[in-house]
């Protein structure tokens, strides 16, 4: 009897340490297995998968979600990086009537070519949230939507609206390209081992067609404004460093257009367009440094572009506006006005 009790304690401790059926879950891979079957079923239900759908699952792990997906769709394409999980999932589906519907790919999703699919459903490693989201939204083949579990704060940034404290560059860049809805809050105790933070499931539906804008220009403007999202735009754009940047960018664009008007349209999209914005607050010293920069003497060319910038802000009515309060339509109107005045951000 004492030996039996000791074995139970050992098993309980193993779960706390992240052990699963003989192997240890790796923190470097962000492995936290969703163990609550009710949460798993709720995610599948909210995904509203059709019997004709091809479903993409990223990081299937041991297959708790995979098995439920196989029951309701035509095919599951599961991309798993950890070879131990690949073996475990292969063992688990052996003999099942639905095993023929699984296409298991042993690879890093960020490096593999994204397959054609209808719906993405995934509980992902949180450290790849931004690049994974970017890759999905940049996918050239249209899909209906993705239902993905993210870290709670990241998810709240995705759905944040103008005026919300978590509203940032990530929010507006994602919402420019997709409609995002919060579906489900998931506590950390629903995972083995429990992560340090709670999670949320969101639904991401890409806009079709995508907005016809230059994403380099868009992200250049948004990045600049959200570095000091609580400052008025007039205060941001008066700094010498900002004016010098706009002057250099505008000169480059003009040179490209003069050489080949089509070359501007062929520039590649910015790789970190959707990386989470962590520069929404700054120290007093950093603010003071920018204020000192604003008082430095401007040369003639910088004064000229400053006059043009201030004229655009006055014309659009955004001079006294803060980025934290601006929506997609506001930034689109501002970018159009800047470009019409031959002022560029990339």
mmCIF file of C-alpha atoms in Angstrom, residues 133 137 157-162 167-180 204-222 226 269 273-274 326-333 335:
data_model
loop_
_atom_site.group_PDB
_atom_site.id
_atom_site.type_symbol
_atom_site.label_atom_id
_atom_site.label_comp_id
_atom_site.label_asym_id
_atom_site.label_seq_id
_atom_site.Cartn_x
_atom_site.Cartn_y
_atom_site.Cartn_z
ATOM 1 C CA UNK A 133 -0.213 35.475 -37.636
ATOM 2 C CA UNK A 137 -2.513 36.898 -43.250
ATOM 3 C CA UNK A 157 -4.363 43.404 -28.459
ATOM 4 C CA UNK A 158 -5.722 41.790 -31.626
ATOM 5 C CA UNK A 159 -9.309 42.782 -30.810
ATOM 6 C CA UNK A 160 -8.560 46.147 -29.121
ATOM 7 C CA UNK A 161 -10.344 49.212 -30.515
ATOM 8 C CA UNK A 162 -9.249 52.869 -30.665
ATOM 9 C CA UNK A 167 -4.769 49.278 -28.744
ATOM 10 C CA UNK A 168 -1.463 49.292 -30.626
ATOM 11 C CA UNK A 169 0.227 48.790 -33.973
ATOM 12 C CA UNK A 170 -0.522 45.066 -33.825
ATOM 13 C CA UNK A 171 -4.236 45.874 -33.399
ATOM 14 C CA UNK A 172 -4.589 48.182 -36.363
ATOM 15 C CA UNK A 173 -2.343 46.183 -38.718
ATOM 16 C CA UNK A 174 -4.291 43.001 -38.036
ATOM 17 C CA UNK A 175 -7.688 44.690 -38.307
ATOM 18 C CA UNK A 176 -6.661 46.320 -41.586
ATOM 19 C CA UNK A 177 -6.356 42.841 -43.100
ATOM 20 C CA UNK A 178 -8.921 40.826 -41.132
ATOM 21 C CA UNK A 179 -12.005 40.871 -38.948
ATOM 22 C CA UNK A 180 -11.064 39.638 -35.460
ATOM 23 C CA UNK A 204 -9.577 35.772 -37.593
ATOM 24 C CA UNK A 205 -11.412 36.208 -40.893
ATOM 25 C CA UNK A 206 -9.253 37.681 -43.696
ATOM 26 C CA UNK A 207 -10.844 40.505 -45.647
ATOM 27 C CA UNK A 208 -11.591 39.576 -49.234
ATOM 28 C CA UNK A 209 -10.501 41.400 -51.266
ATOM 29 C CA UNK A 210 -7.525 42.769 -49.334
ATOM 30 C CA UNK A 211 -7.241 46.581 -49.150
ATOM 31 C CA UNK A 212 -5.395 47.990 -52.143
ATOM 32 C CA UNK A 213 -2.701 50.044 -50.418
ATOM 33 C CA UNK A 214 1.076 50.090 -50.236
ATOM 34 C CA UNK A 215 1.726 48.146 -47.017
ATOM 35 C CA UNK A 216 5.254 49.519 -46.672
ATOM 36 C CA UNK A 217 3.885 53.053 -46.653
ATOM 37 C CA UNK A 218 1.043 52.100 -44.307
ATOM 38 C CA UNK A 219 3.278 50.395 -41.778
ATOM 39 C CA UNK A 220 5.832 53.206 -41.911
ATOM 40 C CA UNK A 221 3.141 55.717 -40.923
ATOM 41 C CA UNK A 222 1.560 53.475 -38.274
ATOM 42 C CA UNK A 226 2.386 54.369 -32.385
ATOM 43 C CA UNK A 269 6.188 43.693 -47.943
ATOM 44 C CA UNK A 273 4.554 44.387 -40.182
ATOM 45 C CA UNK A 274 2.583 42.540 -37.526
ATOM 46 C CA UNK A 326 -7.389 56.832 -34.473
ATOM 47 C CA UNK A 327 -9.044 54.054 -36.448
ATOM 48 C CA UNK A 328 -8.231 52.455 -39.798
ATOM 49 C CA UNK A 329 -10.228 55.013 -41.813
ATOM 50 C CA UNK A 330 -8.358 57.853 -40.079
ATOM 51 C CA UNK A 331 -4.932 56.434 -40.922
ATOM 52 C CA UNK A 332 -5.958 55.666 -44.500
ATOM 53 C CA UNK A 333 -7.113 59.254 -44.982
ATOM 54 C CA UNK A 335 -1.677 58.359 -45.535
#
